[in-house]
Amino acid sequence: MKNNVLKGSLFIALGASSYGMLATFVKMAYQEGFSTAEVTLSQYILGFAGLLILSLFSKTKQKVKTDKSGFKSVFKLILAGTSLGLTSTFYYLSVQYVPVSVAIVLLMQTVWMGVIAEMIIYKKIPGVRKIISVLIILIGTVLATNLLQESVIINWTGFFWGLMAALSYTATMYSSNNIELDSPPLRRSLFMILGGVIVIALIFHSSMNFNFSTGIFLRWGIVLSLFGTILPPLLFTRGMPLTGMGLGAIIASVEIPVSILVAYIWLKEPVDFMQWMGVILILFAVVLMNLRKG
């Protein structure tokens, strides 16, 4: 039992770390002159192709009924996947304007947004512990994004896109935990990524016809699709059943420090003491919210 939990924890930590590296890779692609359209499209197109190949050769391949319920299931997953595509688009736009350390903290606002969504959808008032956790996250966000420092110029465009990413990520989290849970994980990921491809293509269709560099596919597309589209869903679907949602959510929050550390090492983005204090507060709130009572 303990070995299974340990194995599941490792899978989730690796999946979260993969996500954590994404923003740095995107920044590096930007530095080479690639656009948000090129970055997101290459990631999702190659990610979809990779998952399609994996699903074709999967040993646990299950036949899907080609009746109305089968098509309805596929449509639901594709629709749910649009929020995934929007999350990446908004997050990568945010990374254009603010440091990675700020972008990842803004994305993690999905924690308190999820509490509000839960309250609206299920008409249930959150418990005291959740309310305290939300307040801690808000305090941590103020510190981690340097909002109190007068010497720091805040880029509100980056803040807007970061919060939009958190909002769409909240929708993704809801979809992941509620839509077509009986479908095989690989099939769910495949059609959700297809939904992401469709919405990104619709957003950036004009960029695809004008000055789109196909060089992004080999230069960064493979790396982005591997770390952002293929590995995390596979690792999470392997790990979550072994750890449970509560412990899984706590371990997945490793994405925040990994993202900041990778940006610090590879991009030389400075992170001061108060920012780290803010990050620690956010991580503490995530643990507090997901710890089991008693």
mmCIF file of N, CA and C in Angstrom, residues 96-150:
data_model
loop_
_atom_site.group_PDB
_atom_site.id
_atom_site.type_symbol
_atom_site.label_atom_id
_atom_site.label_comp_id
_atom_site.label_asym_id
_atom_site.label_seq_id
_atom_site.Cartn_x
_atom_site.Cartn_y
_atom_site.Cartn_z
ATOM 1 N N GLN A 96 4.315 36.429 -21.874
ATOM 2 C CA GLN A 96 4.905 37.446 -22.741
ATOM 3 C C GLN A 96 5.169 38.752 -21.999
ATOM 4 N N TYR A 97 4.331 39.035 -20.993
ATOM 5 C CA TYR A 97 4.360 40.343 -20.333
ATOM 6 C C TYR A 97 4.921 40.327 -18.911
ATOM 7 N N VAL A 98 4.841 39.181 -18.227
ATOM 8 C CA VAL A 98 5.302 39.137 -16.832
ATOM 9 C C VAL A 98 6.299 38.002 -16.650
ATOM 10 N N PRO A 99 7.117 38.051 -15.574
ATOM 11 C CA PRO A 99 8.055 36.952 -15.310
ATOM 12 C C PRO A 99 7.312 35.643 -15.069
ATOM 13 N N VAL A 100 8.001 34.536 -15.281
ATOM 14 C CA VAL A 100 7.421 33.209 -15.083
ATOM 15 C C VAL A 100 6.912 33.049 -13.650
ATOM 16 N N SER A 101 7.669 33.579 -12.674
ATOM 17 C CA SER A 101 7.283 33.449 -11.257
ATOM 18 C C SER A 101 5.924 34.095 -10.984
ATOM 19 N N VAL A 102 5.630 35.178 -11.688
ATOM 20 C CA VAL A 102 4.343 35.866 -11.520
ATOM 21 C C VAL A 102 3.246 35.118 -12.273
ATOM 22 N N ALA A 103 3.545 34.674 -13.493
ATOM 23 C CA ALA A 103 2.560 33.971 -14.331
ATOM 24 C C ALA A 103 2.059 32.692 -13.662
ATOM 25 N N ILE A 104 2.976 31.924 -13.062
ATOM 26 C CA ILE A 104 2.575 30.660 -12.439
ATOM 27 C C ILE A 104 1.728 30.906 -11.191
ATOM 28 N N VAL A 105 2.035 31.969 -10.452
ATOM 29 C CA VAL A 105 1.249 32.315 -9.267
ATOM 30 C C VAL A 105 -0.164 32.757 -9.681
ATOM 31 N N LEU A 106 -0.251 33.515 -10.766
ATOM 32 C CA LEU A 106 -1.563 33.932 -11.275
ATOM 33 C C LEU A 106 -2.374 32.722 -11.738
ATOM 34 N N LEU A 107 -1.711 31.777 -12.394
ATOM 35 C CA LEU A 107 -2.398 30.565 -12.843
ATOM 36 C C LEU A 107 -2.956 29.778 -11.662
ATOM 37 N N MET A 108 -2.227 29.792 -10.545
ATOM 38 C CA MET A 108 -2.654 29.030 -9.368
ATOM 39 C C MET A 108 -3.833 29.668 -8.628
ATOM 40 N N GLN A 109 -4.314 30.816 -9.125
ATOM 41 C CA GLN A 109 -5.519 31.405 -8.537
ATOM 42 C C GLN A 109 -6.726 30.509 -8.784
ATOM 43 N N THR A 110 -6.507 29.497 -9.617
ATOM 44 C CA THR A 110 -7.562 28.516 -9.871
ATOM 45 C C THR A 110 -7.981 27.791 -8.593
ATOM 46 N N VAL A 111 -7.126 27.807 -7.573
ATOM 47 C CA VAL A 111 -7.457 27.132 -6.310
ATOM 48 C C VAL A 111 -8.683 27.795 -5.674
ATOM 49 N N TRP A 112 -8.632 29.154 -5.516
ATOM 50 C CA TRP A 112 -9.788 29.820 -4.896
ATOM 51 C C TRP A 112 -10.949 29.974 -5.891
ATOM 52 N N MET A 113 -10.631 30.077 -7.170
ATOM 53 C CA MET A 113 -11.694 30.131 -8.180
ATOM 54 C C MET A 113 -12.490 28.819 -8.179
ATOM 55 N N GLY A 114 -11.778 27.724 -7.940
ATOM 56 C CA GLY A 114 -12.421 26.415 -7.866
ATOM 57 C C GLY A 114 -13.387 26.331 -6.688
ATOM 58 N N VAL A 115 -13.017 26.958 -5.571
ATOM 59 C CA VAL A 115 -13.880 26.981 -4.382
ATOM 60 C C VAL A 115 -15.173 27.742 -4.695
ATOM 61 N N ILE A 116 -15.031 28.881 -5.398
ATOM 62 C CA ILE A 116 -16.207 29.679 -5.771
ATOM 63 C C ILE A 116 -17.081 28.915 -6.767
ATOM 64 N N ALA A 117 -16.430 28.265 -7.750
ATOM 65 C CA ALA A 117 -17.172 27.476 -8.749
ATOM 66 C C ALA A 117 -17.959 26.357 -8.071
ATOM 67 N N GLU A 118 -17.319 25.710 -7.104
ATOM 68 C CA GLU A 118 -17.953 24.630 -6.341
ATOM 69 C C GLU A 118 -19.169 25.150 -5.587
ATOM 70 N N MET A 119 -19.027 26.359 -5.034
ATOM 71 C CA MET A 119 -20.106 26.982 -4.261
ATOM 72 C C MET A 119 -21.303 27.298 -5.172
ATOM 73 N N ILE A 120 -21.020 27.788 -6.387
ATOM 74 C CA ILE A 120 -22.085 28.146 -7.335
ATOM 75 C C ILE A 120 -22.762 26.904 -7.913
ATOM 76 N N ILE A 121 -21.943 25.927 -8.363
ATOM 77 C CA ILE A 121 -22.490 24.734 -9.024
ATOM 78 C C ILE A 121 -23.266 23.846 -8.055
ATOM 79 N N TYR A 122 -22.663 23.615 -6.879
ATOM 80 C CA TYR A 122 -23.298 22.683 -5.929
ATOM 81 C C TYR A 122 -24.114 23.381 -4.841
ATOM 82 N N LYS A 123 -24.159 24.744 -4.923
ATOM 83 C CA LYS A 123 -24.921 25.537 -3.939
ATOM 84 C C LYS A 123 -24.570 25.134 -2.505
ATOM 85 N N LYS A 124 -23.245 25.041 -2.295
ATOM 86 C CA LYS A 124 -22.741 24.600 -0.991
ATOM 87 C C LYS A 124 -21.748 25.630 -0.448
ATOM 88 N N ILE A 125 -21.992 26.121 0.753
ATOM 89 C CA ILE A 125 -21.083 27.089 1.379
ATOM 90 C C ILE A 125 -19.792 26.382 1.772
ATOM 91 N N PRO A 126 -18.619 26.926 1.376
ATOM 92 C CA PRO A 126 -17.351 26.272 1.742
ATOM 93 C C PRO A 126 -17.113 26.298 3.244
ATOM 94 N N GLY A 127 -16.397 25.291 3.736
ATOM 95 C CA GLY A 127 -16.090 25.204 5.157
ATOM 96 C C GLY A 127 -15.093 26.262 5.589
ATOM 97 N N VAL A 128 -14.920 26.384 6.899
ATOM 98 C CA VAL A 128 -14.018 27.395 7.474
ATOM 99 C C VAL A 128 -12.591 27.211 6.954
ATOM 100 N N ARG A 129 -12.152 25.944 6.881
ATOM 101 C CA ARG A 129 -10.778 25.667 6.449
ATOM 102 C C ARG A 129 -10.538 26.141 5.015
ATOM 103 N N LYS A 130 -11.534 25.941 4.137
ATOM 104 C CA LYS A 130 -11.399 26.387 2.747
ATOM 105 C C LYS A 130 -11.360 27.909 2.665
ATOM 106 N N ILE A 131 -12.188 28.570 3.454
ATOM 107 C CA ILE A 131 -12.217 30.048 3.452
ATOM 108 C C ILE A 131 -10.876 30.603 3.931
ATOM 109 N N ILE A 132 -10.334 29.995 5.005
ATOM 110 C CA ILE A 132 -9.018 30.418 5.515
ATOM 111 C C ILE A 132 -7.945 30.192 4.453
ATOM 112 N N SER A 133 -8.019 29.045 3.764
ATOM 113 C CA SER A 133 -7.047 28.721 2.710
ATOM 114 C C SER A 133 -7.084 29.754 1.588
ATOM 115 N N VAL A 134 -8.293 30.158 1.205
ATOM 116 C CA VAL A 134 -8.459 31.162 0.142
ATOM 117 C C VAL A 134 -7.829 32.487 0.561
ATOM 118 N N LEU A 135 -8.053 32.904 1.801
ATOM 119 C CA LEU A 135 -7.477 34.159 2.309
ATOM 120 C C LEU A 135 -5.948 34.092 2.305
ATOM 121 N N ILE A 136 -5.402 32.927 2.698
ATOM 122 C CA ILE A 136 -3.943 32.739 2.707
ATOM 123 C C ILE A 136 -3.401 32.822 1.281
ATOM 124 N N ILE A 137 -4.117 32.222 0.334
ATOM 125 C CA ILE A 137 -3.690 32.262 -1.074
ATOM 126 C C ILE A 137 -3.667 33.703 -1.591
ATOM 127 N N LEU A 138 -4.674 34.476 -1.241
ATOM 128 C CA LEU A 138 -4.738 35.873 -1.695
ATOM 129 C C LEU A 138 -3.586 36.690 -1.103
ATOM 130 N N ILE A 139 -3.283 36.464 0.181
ATOM 131 C CA ILE A 139 -2.147 37.157 0.816
ATOM 132 C C ILE A 139 -0.842 36.723 0.148
ATOM 133 N N GLY A 140 -0.705 35.402 -0.070
ATOM 134 C CA GLY A 140 0.488 34.874 -0.728
ATOM 135 C C GLY A 140 0.660 35.427 -2.135
ATOM 136 N N THR A 141 -0.442 35.610 -2.841
ATOM 137 C CA THR A 141 -0.395 36.149 -4.212
ATOM 138 C C THR A 141 0.098 37.581 -4.223
ATOM 139 N N VAL A 142 -0.378 38.376 -3.276
ATOM 140 C CA VAL A 142 0.069 39.781 -3.170
ATOM 141 C C VAL A 142 1.583 39.835 -2.969
ATOM 142 N N LEU A 143 2.112 38.943 -2.115
ATOM 143 C CA LEU A 143 3.554 38.913 -1.853
ATOM 144 C C LEU A 143 4.324 38.348 -3.054
ATOM 145 N N ALA A 144 3.829 37.243 -3.617
ATOM 146 C CA ALA A 144 4.548 36.551 -4.689
ATOM 147 C C ALA A 144 4.599 37.336 -5.994
ATOM 148 N N THR A 145 3.625 38.238 -6.191
ATOM 149 C CA THR A 145 3.607 39.036 -7.432
ATOM 150 C C THR A 145 4.157 40.444 -7.237
ATOM 151 N N ASN A 146 4.689 40.720 -6.043
ATOM 152 C CA ASN A 146 5.317 42.021 -5.744
ATOM 153 C C ASN A 146 4.360 43.210 -5.851
ATOM 154 N N LEU A 147 3.090 42.975 -5.547
ATOM 155 C CA LEU A 147 2.104 44.059 -5.662
ATOM 156 C C LEU A 147 2.342 45.194 -4.667
ATOM 157 N N LEU A 148 3.006 44.897 -3.548
ATOM 158 C CA LEU A 148 3.215 45.904 -2.501
ATOM 159 C C LEU A 148 4.469 46.759 -2.722
ATOM 160 N N GLN A 149 5.320 46.333 -3.649
ATOM 161 C CA GLN A 149 6.574 47.069 -3.874
ATOM 162 C C GLN A 149 6.358 48.217 -4.861
ATOM 163 N N GLU A 150 6.554 49.424 -4.374
ATOM 164 C CA GLU A 150 6.338 50.611 -5.213
ATOM 165 C C GLU A 150 7.362 50.698 -6.341
#
